[in-house]
Amino acid sequence: GAVVSQHPSRVICKSGTSVKIECRSLDFQATTMFWYRQFPKQSLMLMATSNEGSKATYEQGVEKDKFLINHASLTLSTLTVTSAHPEDSSFYICSARDPGTGNSGANVLTFGAGSRLTVL
Amino acid sequence: AQSVTQLGSHVSVSEGALVLLRCNYSSSVPPYLFWYVQYPNQGLQLLLKYTSAATLVKGINGFEAEFKKSETSFHLTKPSAHMSDAAEYFCAVSGAGNTPLVFGKGTRLSVIA
C-alpha cells in the first residue's frame, strides 16, 4: 500500500531556532498533503492543507508565518516551525491521499509516523 | 460542517471480551467515515472505512463497524479483544473529494489479561 515517510521522527531544539520536518510520499504522487498537530493524549487538529505548486491553506488560528509549508514537488512537503518556542512542542503528523482509494470519492489518508518536536 | 463525537475517552475490556467503541457523526453532506488506530509515538493506521457502499464494513485485525444513518453512528466492534489491540482509536469523517478528515477526540482502549 501507499507509504508516507516523515523525517525526523524526533527532534529537540532550543527556543528561537527553526525546525524543518519533511513528509514524502513513497512510490506515489501527492498533489495534496495534510499537516496535523497532536497534543499529548488529544486528537489530531488539522493545521494546513499543502498544495503542490501553490500556497498552503491554513486553518483558522494557525499562524502561517510561524508554520511555513512548502510543497515543492509531487512527493515532498515540508513544515518549518520558525522561531520555535516551548508551546510549539507537539507531535506533528503529515498525511496524503491513498492513491488506492479508487473511485469511491472518499479521501482515504495515509499517515506518516509523525515527528515529535520538543522545544527547550 | 462536519464533526465527530467519540463517547468515552477510555474503554477497558478483558482479553477475549467484546470491544465496542462508539462514534457519532454530524455532517451536512453524505459522509465518508473512518476508523484509525494509533500506537504510542506512531502515526495512524487505517482500520476500516465507509464509502457509501455496504453499511457493515469489515476492516483489518478483526474489526468491523456499521454505518447507521438513522442514528448518525459508526461504532467500531471486535468480537474478542486481544492484548495487541490496546491502542488509541480515532473516528473521522470527511466529505467527498480531496477534503481533510475531521477527527474525534479518540478513545484509548485497554485490554486486561
PDB file of C-alpha atoms in Angstrom:
ATOM      1  CA  GLY A   1       0.000   0.000   0.000  1.00  0.00           C
ATOM      2  CA  ALA A   2       0.825   3.670  -0.101  1.00  0.00           C
ATOM      3  CA  VAL A   3       3.543   4.768   2.272  1.00  0.00           C
ATOM      4  CA  VAL A   4       4.223   8.217   3.646  1.00  0.00           C
ATOM      5  CA  SER A   5       7.636   8.789   5.150  1.00  0.00           C
ATOM      6  CA  GLN A   6       8.179  11.503   7.711  1.00  0.00           C
ATOM      7  CA  HIS A   7      11.522  12.765   8.990  1.00  0.00           C
ATOM      8  CA  PRO A   8      12.792  13.336  11.589  1.00  0.00           C
ATOM      9  CA  SER A   9      10.819  11.185  13.983  1.00  0.00           C
ATOM     10  CA  ARG A  10      12.121  13.132  16.954  1.00  0.00           C
ATOM     11  CA  VAL A  11      13.783  16.496  17.226  1.00  0.00           C
ATOM     12  CA  ILE A  12      14.866  18.593  20.164  1.00  0.00           C
ATOM     13  CA  CYS A  13      15.777  22.203  19.624  1.00  0.00           C
ATOM     14  CA  LYS A  14      16.464  25.342  21.560  1.00  0.00           C
ATOM     15  CA  SER A  15      13.920  28.090  21.830  1.00  0.00           C
ATOM     16  CA  GLY A  16      14.218  30.564  19.000  1.00  0.00           C
ATOM     17  CA  THR A  17      15.572  28.160  16.430  1.00  0.00           C
ATOM     18  CA  SER A  18      13.759  26.790  13.386  1.00  0.00           C
ATOM     19  CA  VAL A  19      12.995  23.174  12.669  1.00  0.00           C
ATOM     20  CA  LYS A  20      12.102  21.563   9.364  1.00  0.00           C
ATOM     21  CA  ILE A  21      10.003  18.407   9.084  1.00  0.00           C
ATOM     22  CA  GLU A  22       9.827  16.516   5.811  1.00  0.00           C
ATOM     23  CA  CYS A  23       6.949  14.464   4.511  1.00  0.00           C
ATOM     24  CA  ARG A  24       7.471  12.263   1.480  1.00  0.00           C
ATOM     25  CA  SER A  25       5.083  10.083  -0.446  1.00  0.00           C
ATOM     26  CA  LEU A  26       6.872   6.925  -1.495  1.00  0.00           C
ATOM     27  CA  ASP A  27       6.010   5.387  -4.841  1.00  0.00           C
ATOM     28  CA  PHE A  28       3.090   7.688  -5.452  1.00  0.00           C
ATOM     29  CA  GLN A  29       2.439  11.309  -6.183  1.00  0.00           C
ATOM     30  CA  ALA A  30       0.567  13.522  -3.794  1.00  0.00           C
ATOM     31  CA  THR A  31      -0.675  16.844  -5.076  1.00  0.00           C
ATOM     32  CA  THR A  32      -2.185  17.486  -1.670  1.00  0.00           C
ATOM     33  CA  MET A  33      -0.868  16.689   1.765  1.00  0.00           C
ATOM     34  CA  PHE A  34      -2.380  17.483   5.126  1.00  0.00           C
ATOM     35  CA  TRP A  35      -0.486  18.526   8.224  1.00  0.00           C
ATOM     36  CA  TYR A  36      -1.939  17.723  11.608  1.00  0.00           C
ATOM     37  CA  ARG A  37      -0.826  18.546  15.116  1.00  0.00           C
ATOM     38  CA  GLN A  38      -1.484  16.358  18.111  1.00  0.00           C
ATOM     39  CA  PHE A  39      -1.088  17.382  21.722  1.00  0.00           C
ATOM     40  CA  PRO A  40      -0.495  14.689  24.341  1.00  0.00           C
ATOM     41  CA  LYS A  41      -3.498  12.450  24.770  1.00  0.00           C
ATOM     42  CA  GLN A  42      -5.568  14.587  22.449  1.00  0.00           C
ATOM     43  CA  SER A  43      -6.947  14.350  18.967  1.00  0.00           C
ATOM     44  CA  LEU A  44      -5.428  15.441  15.708  1.00  0.00           C
ATOM     45  CA  MET A  45      -6.041  19.009  14.723  1.00  0.00           C
ATOM     46  CA  LEU A  46      -5.687  19.976  11.089  1.00  0.00           C
ATOM     47  CA  MET A  47      -3.123  22.727  10.695  1.00  0.00           C
ATOM     48  CA  ALA A  48      -2.982  23.212   6.968  1.00  0.00           C
ATOM     49  CA  THR A  49      -3.514  21.707   3.565  1.00  0.00           C
ATOM     50  CA  SER A  50      -0.370  21.631   1.484  1.00  0.00           C
ATOM     51  CA  ASN A  51      -0.837  22.013  -2.269  1.00  0.00           C
ATOM     52  CA  GLU A  52       1.877  21.219  -4.784  1.00  0.00           C
ATOM     53  CA  GLY A  53       2.916  24.296  -6.692  1.00  0.00           C
ATOM     54  CA  SER A  54       0.749  26.718  -4.765  1.00  0.00           C
ATOM     55  CA  LYS A  55       0.317  28.225  -1.335  1.00  0.00           C
ATOM     56  CA  ALA A  56      -0.847  26.147   1.556  1.00  0.00           C
ATOM     57  CA  THR A  57      -4.275  26.650   3.019  1.00  0.00           C
ATOM     58  CA  TYR A  58      -4.129  27.241   6.748  1.00  0.00           C
ATOM     59  CA  GLU A  59      -6.836  26.514   9.266  1.00  0.00           C
ATOM     60  CA  GLN A  60      -8.189  29.296  11.388  1.00  0.00           C
ATOM     61  CA  GLY A  61      -5.897  30.146  14.241  1.00  0.00           C
ATOM     62  CA  VAL A  62      -2.756  28.652  12.691  1.00  0.00           C
ATOM     63  CA  GLU A  63      -0.020  31.214  12.153  1.00  0.00           C
ATOM     64  CA  LYS A  64       1.164  30.886   8.592  1.00  0.00           C
ATOM     65  CA  ASP A  65       4.330  32.840   9.296  1.00  0.00           C
ATOM     66  CA  LYS A  66       5.244  30.521  12.100  1.00  0.00           C
ATOM     67  CA  PHE A  67       4.403  27.258  10.401  1.00  0.00           C
ATOM     68  CA  LEU A  68       5.829  27.533   6.905  1.00  0.00           C
ATOM     69  CA  ILE A  69       4.687  24.884   4.486  1.00  0.00           C
ATOM     70  CA  ASN A  70       6.343  24.235   1.164  1.00  0.00           C
ATOM     71  CA  HIS A  71       5.110  21.624  -1.285  1.00  0.00           C
ATOM     72  CA  ALA A  72       7.961  21.749  -3.740  1.00  0.00           C
ATOM     73  CA  SER A  73       7.273  18.559  -5.633  1.00  0.00           C
ATOM     74  CA  LEU A  74       4.638  15.889  -6.047  1.00  0.00           C
ATOM     75  CA  THR A  75       6.348  13.735  -3.450  1.00  0.00           C
ATOM     76  CA  LEU A  76       7.609  16.197  -0.856  1.00  0.00           C
ATOM     77  CA  SER A  77       6.016  18.629   1.536  1.00  0.00           C
ATOM     78  CA  THR A  78       7.901  20.346   4.332  1.00  0.00           C
ATOM     79  CA  LEU A  79       6.752  22.028   7.516  1.00  0.00           C
ATOM     80  CA  THR A  80       9.129  24.522   9.075  1.00  0.00           C
ATOM     81  CA  VAL A  81       8.448  25.699  12.588  1.00  0.00           C
ATOM     82  CA  THR A  82      10.110  29.081  12.750  1.00  0.00           C
ATOM     83  CA  SER A  83      11.428  30.645  15.939  1.00  0.00           C
ATOM     84  CA  ALA A  84      10.172  27.702  17.913  1.00  0.00           C
ATOM     85  CA  HIS A  85       9.045  28.120  21.500  1.00  0.00           C
ATOM     86  CA  PRO A  86       8.206  25.550  24.154  1.00  0.00           C
ATOM     87  CA  GLU A  87       4.495  25.872  23.409  1.00  0.00           C
ATOM     88  CA  ASP A  88       5.223  24.587  19.907  1.00  0.00           C
ATOM     89  CA  SER A  89       6.306  21.270  21.367  1.00  0.00           C
ATOM     90  CA  SER A  90       3.939  18.717  19.942  1.00  0.00           C
ATOM     91  CA  PHE A  91       3.533  15.700  17.688  1.00  0.00           C
ATOM     92  CA  TYR A  92       3.244  16.713  14.045  1.00  0.00           C
ATOM     93  CA  ILE A  93       1.811  14.249  11.556  1.00  0.00           C
ATOM     94  CA  CYS A  94       1.520  14.546   7.807  1.00  0.00           C
ATOM     95  CA  SER A  95      -0.761  12.616   5.510  1.00  0.00           C
ATOM     96  CA  ALA A  96      -1.555  12.158   1.866  1.00  0.00           C
ATOM     97  CA  ARG A  97      -4.424  10.682  -0.038  1.00  0.00           C
ATOM     98  CA  ASP A  98      -4.013   6.979  -0.637  1.00  0.00           C
ATOM     99  CA  PRO A  99      -3.954   6.533  -4.434  1.00  0.00           C
ATOM    100  CA  GLY A 100      -5.505   3.123  -3.981  1.00  0.00           C
ATOM    101  CA  THR A 101      -8.711   4.790  -2.891  1.00  0.00           C
ATOM    102  CA  GLY A 102     -10.134   4.184  -6.328  1.00  0.00           C
ATOM    103  CA  ASN A 103     -13.287   5.933  -7.446  1.00  0.00           C
ATOM    104  CA  SER A 104     -15.185   5.780  -4.191  1.00  0.00           C
ATOM    105  CA  GLY A 105     -14.824   9.526  -3.795  1.00  0.00           C
ATOM    106  CA  ALA A 106     -13.586   9.155  -0.264  1.00  0.00           C
ATOM    107  CA  ASN A 107     -10.420  10.850   0.888  1.00  0.00           C
ATOM    108  CA  VAL A 108      -8.624   7.933   2.482  1.00  0.00           C
ATOM    109  CA  LEU A 109      -5.486   9.260   4.080  1.00  0.00           C
ATOM    110  CA  THR A 110      -2.210   7.506   4.651  1.00  0.00           C
ATOM    111  CA  PHE A 111      -0.287   8.941   7.555  1.00  0.00           C
ATOM    112  CA  GLY A 112       3.367   9.381   8.251  1.00  0.00           C
ATOM    113  CA  ALA A 113       4.784   8.070  11.500  1.00  0.00           C
ATOM    114  CA  GLY A 114       4.856  11.550  12.976  1.00  0.00           C
ATOM    115  CA  SER A 115       7.529  13.878  14.273  1.00  0.00           C
ATOM    116  CA  ARG A 116       7.806  14.703  17.935  1.00  0.00           C
ATOM    117  CA  LEU A 117       9.153  18.186  18.460  1.00  0.00           C
ATOM    118  CA  THR A 118      10.486  19.243  21.829  1.00  0.00           C
ATOM    119  CA  VAL A 119      11.493  22.861  22.244  1.00  0.00           C
ATOM    120  CA  LEU A 120      13.651  23.597  25.265  1.00  0.00           C
TER     121      LEU A 120
ATOM    122  CA  ALA B   1     -19.546  21.500   8.756  1.00  0.00           C
ATOM    123  CA  GLN B   2     -18.622  18.070   9.979  1.00  0.00           C
ATOM    124  CA  SER B   3     -17.818  16.754  13.400  1.00  0.00           C
ATOM    125  CA  VAL B   4     -17.305  13.518  15.256  1.00  0.00           C
ATOM    126  CA  THR B   5     -18.077  12.626  18.842  1.00  0.00           C
ATOM    127  CA  GLN B   6     -16.456   9.627  20.424  1.00  0.00           C
ATOM    128  CA  LEU B   7     -18.203   8.563  23.586  1.00  0.00           C
ATOM    129  CA  GLY B   8     -15.767   7.521  26.241  1.00  0.00           C
ATOM    130  CA  SER B   9     -12.183   8.677  26.275  1.00  0.00           C
ATOM    131  CA  HIS B  10     -11.103   5.393  27.800  1.00  0.00           C
ATOM    132  CA  VAL B  11     -12.531   1.910  27.432  1.00  0.00           C
ATOM    133  CA  SER B  12     -11.208  -1.082  29.300  1.00  0.00           C
ATOM    134  CA  VAL B  13     -12.091  -4.673  28.415  1.00  0.00           C
ATOM    135  CA  SER B  14     -10.880  -8.101  29.386  1.00  0.00           C
ATOM    136  CA  GLU B  15      -8.957 -10.186  26.924  1.00  0.00           C
ATOM    137  CA  GLY B  16     -11.441 -12.180  24.860  1.00  0.00           C
ATOM    138  CA  ALA B  17     -14.315  -9.824  25.580  1.00  0.00           C
ATOM    139  CA  LEU B  18     -16.295  -7.790  23.087  1.00  0.00           C
ATOM    140  CA  VAL B  19     -14.849  -4.455  22.085  1.00  0.00           C
ATOM    141  CA  LEU B  20     -17.291  -1.613  21.396  1.00  0.00           C
ATOM    142  CA  LEU B  21     -16.038   1.885  20.662  1.00  0.00           C
ATOM    143  CA  ARG B  22     -18.712   4.465  19.980  1.00  0.00           C
ATOM    144  CA  CYS B  23     -18.693   7.157  17.329  1.00  0.00           C
ATOM    145  CA  ASN B  24     -21.421   9.576  16.316  1.00  0.00           C
ATOM    146  CA  TYR B  25     -21.022  11.998  13.462  1.00  0.00           C
ATOM    147  CA  SER B  26     -22.551  15.174  12.189  1.00  0.00           C
ATOM    148  CA  SER B  27     -22.351  16.067   8.525  1.00  0.00           C
ATOM    149  CA  SER B  28     -24.263  18.333   6.180  1.00  0.00           C
ATOM    150  CA  VAL B  29     -23.269  16.162   3.227  1.00  0.00           C
ATOM    151  CA  PRO B  30     -23.193  12.405   2.763  1.00  0.00           C
ATOM    152  CA  PRO B  31     -20.328  11.374   4.972  1.00  0.00           C
ATOM    153  CA  TYR B  32     -17.348   9.175   4.490  1.00  0.00           C
ATOM    154  CA  LEU B  33     -16.374   7.635   7.798  1.00  0.00           C
ATOM    155  CA  PHE B  34     -13.154   6.106   9.026  1.00  0.00           C
ATOM    156  CA  TRP B  35     -11.625   4.397  11.986  1.00  0.00           C
ATOM    157  CA  TYR B  36      -7.902   4.747  12.564  1.00  0.00           C
ATOM    158  CA  VAL B  37      -5.687   3.183  15.237  1.00  0.00           C
ATOM    159  CA  GLN B  38      -2.635   4.828  16.749  1.00  0.00           C
ATOM    160  CA  TYR B  39       0.034   3.065  18.749  1.00  0.00           C
ATOM    161  CA  PRO B  40       2.262   5.154  21.054  1.00  0.00           C
ATOM    162  CA  ASN B  41       4.501   7.617  19.254  1.00  0.00           C
ATOM    163  CA  GLN B  42       3.375   6.405  15.860  1.00  0.00           C
ATOM    164  CA  GLY B  43       1.229   7.664  13.037  1.00  0.00           C
ATOM    165  CA  LEU B  44      -2.272   6.480  12.289  1.00  0.00           C
ATOM    166  CA  GLN B  45      -3.182   3.235  10.587  1.00  0.00           C
ATOM    167  CA  LEU B  46      -6.466   2.821   8.773  1.00  0.00           C
ATOM    168  CA  LEU B  47      -8.665   0.125  10.270  1.00  0.00           C
ATOM    169  CA  LEU B  48     -11.673   0.483   8.004  1.00  0.00           C
ATOM    170  CA  LYS B  49     -13.721   2.953   6.024  1.00  0.00           C
ATOM    171  CA  TYR B  50     -17.312   3.562   5.000  1.00  0.00           C
ATOM    172  CA  THR B  51     -17.676   4.966   1.495  1.00  0.00           C
ATOM    173  CA  SER B  52     -21.424   4.667   0.871  1.00  0.00           C
ATOM    174  CA  ALA B  53     -21.332   1.046  -0.215  1.00  0.00           C
ATOM    175  CA  ALA B  54     -22.193  -1.676   2.294  1.00  0.00           C
ATOM    176  CA  THR B  55     -23.264  -0.336   5.676  1.00  0.00           C
ATOM    177  CA  LEU B  56     -21.426  -3.089   7.534  1.00  0.00           C
ATOM    178  CA  VAL B  57     -17.753  -2.595   6.945  1.00  0.00           C
ATOM    179  CA  LYS B  58     -15.084  -5.111   7.786  1.00  0.00           C
ATOM    180  CA  GLY B  59     -11.568  -3.978   8.453  1.00  0.00           C
ATOM    181  CA  ILE B  60      -8.221  -5.298   9.487  1.00  0.00           C
ATOM    182  CA  ASN B  61      -7.420  -7.193  12.688  1.00  0.00           C
ATOM    183  CA  GLY B  62     -10.965  -8.489  13.036  1.00  0.00           C
ATOM    184  CA  PHE B  63     -12.606  -5.094  13.497  1.00  0.00           C
ATOM    185  CA  GLU B  64     -15.836  -4.042  11.872  1.00  0.00           C
ATOM    186  CA  ALA B  65     -18.177  -1.090  12.002  1.00  0.00           C
ATOM    187  CA  GLU B  66     -21.747  -0.463  10.986  1.00  0.00           C
ATOM    188  CA  PHE B  67     -22.979   2.763   9.442  1.00  0.00           C
ATOM    189  CA  LYS B  68     -26.409   3.680  10.804  1.00  0.00           C
ATOM    190  CA  LYS B  69     -27.726   6.793   9.164  1.00  0.00           C
ATOM    191  CA  SER B  70     -30.809   6.991  11.380  1.00  0.00           C
ATOM    192  CA  GLU B  71     -28.607   7.061  14.444  1.00  0.00           C
ATOM    193  CA  THR B  72     -25.749   9.007  12.822  1.00  0.00           C
ATOM    194  CA  SER B  73     -23.440   6.401  14.256  1.00  0.00           C
ATOM    195  CA  PHE B  74     -20.446   4.395  13.131  1.00  0.00           C
ATOM    196  CA  HIS B  75     -19.496   2.257  16.132  1.00  0.00           C
ATOM    197  CA  LEU B  76     -16.433   0.033  15.992  1.00  0.00           C
ATOM    198  CA  THR B  77     -16.620  -3.538  17.263  1.00  0.00           C
ATOM    199  CA  LYS B  78     -14.493  -6.612  17.612  1.00  0.00           C
ATOM    200  CA  PRO B  79     -15.871  -9.890  18.984  1.00  0.00           C
ATOM    201  CA  SER B  80     -12.820 -10.834  21.017  1.00  0.00           C
ATOM    202  CA  ALA B  81     -10.191  -8.436  22.293  1.00  0.00           C
ATOM    203  CA  HIS B  82      -6.501  -9.245  22.145  1.00  0.00           C
ATOM    204  CA  MET B  83      -3.771  -7.678  24.193  1.00  0.00           C
ATOM    205  CA  SER B  84      -2.317  -6.263  20.982  1.00  0.00           C
ATOM    206  CA  ASP B  85      -5.492  -4.235  20.427  1.00  0.00           C
ATOM    207  CA  ALA B  86      -4.533  -1.851  23.221  1.00  0.00           C
ATOM    208  CA  ALA B  87      -4.090   1.497  21.485  1.00  0.00           C
ATOM    209  CA  GLU B  88      -5.781   4.806  20.748  1.00  0.00           C
ATOM    210  CA  TYR B  89      -8.654   4.693  18.291  1.00  0.00           C
ATOM    211  CA  PHE B  90      -9.879   7.630  16.276  1.00  0.00           C
ATOM    212  CA  CYS B  91     -13.099   8.002  14.359  1.00  0.00           C
ATOM    213  CA  ALA B  92     -13.025  10.500  11.487  1.00  0.00           C
ATOM    214  CA  VAL B  93     -15.409  11.993   8.948  1.00  0.00           C
ATOM    215  CA  SER B  94     -14.942  13.724   5.646  1.00  0.00           C
ATOM    216  CA  GLY B  95     -16.859  14.810   2.623  1.00  0.00           C
ATOM    217  CA  ALA B  96     -16.165  13.862  -0.955  1.00  0.00           C
ATOM    218  CA  GLY B  97     -13.095  14.769  -2.908  1.00  0.00           C
ATOM    219  CA  ASN B  98      -9.804  15.917  -1.509  1.00  0.00           C
ATOM    220  CA  THR B  99     -11.180  17.269   1.742  1.00  0.00           C
ATOM    221  CA  PRO B 100      -9.344  16.772   5.014  1.00  0.00           C
ATOM    222  CA  LEU B 101     -10.546  14.434   7.686  1.00  0.00           C
ATOM    223  CA  VAL B 102     -12.064  15.711  10.886  1.00  0.00           C
ATOM    224  CA  PHE B 103     -11.153  13.535  13.825  1.00  0.00           C
ATOM    225  CA  GLY B 104     -12.867  12.727  17.060  1.00  0.00           C
ATOM    226  CA  LYS B 105     -11.004  13.097  20.332  1.00  0.00           C
ATOM    227  CA  GLY B 106     -10.049   9.463  20.406  1.00  0.00           C
ATOM    228  CA  THR B 107     -10.740   6.515  22.679  1.00  0.00           C
ATOM    229  CA  ARG B 108      -7.983   4.739  24.469  1.00  0.00           C
ATOM    230  CA  LEU B 109      -8.591   1.006  24.599  1.00  0.00           C
ATOM    231  CA  SER B 110      -7.017  -1.001  27.381  1.00  0.00           C
ATOM    232  CA  VAL B 111      -7.103  -4.788  27.352  1.00  0.00           C
ATOM    233  CA  ILE B 112      -6.790  -6.576  30.657  1.00  0.00           C
ATOM    234  CA  ALA B 113      -5.334 -10.058  30.848  1.00  0.00           C
TER     235      ALA B 113
END
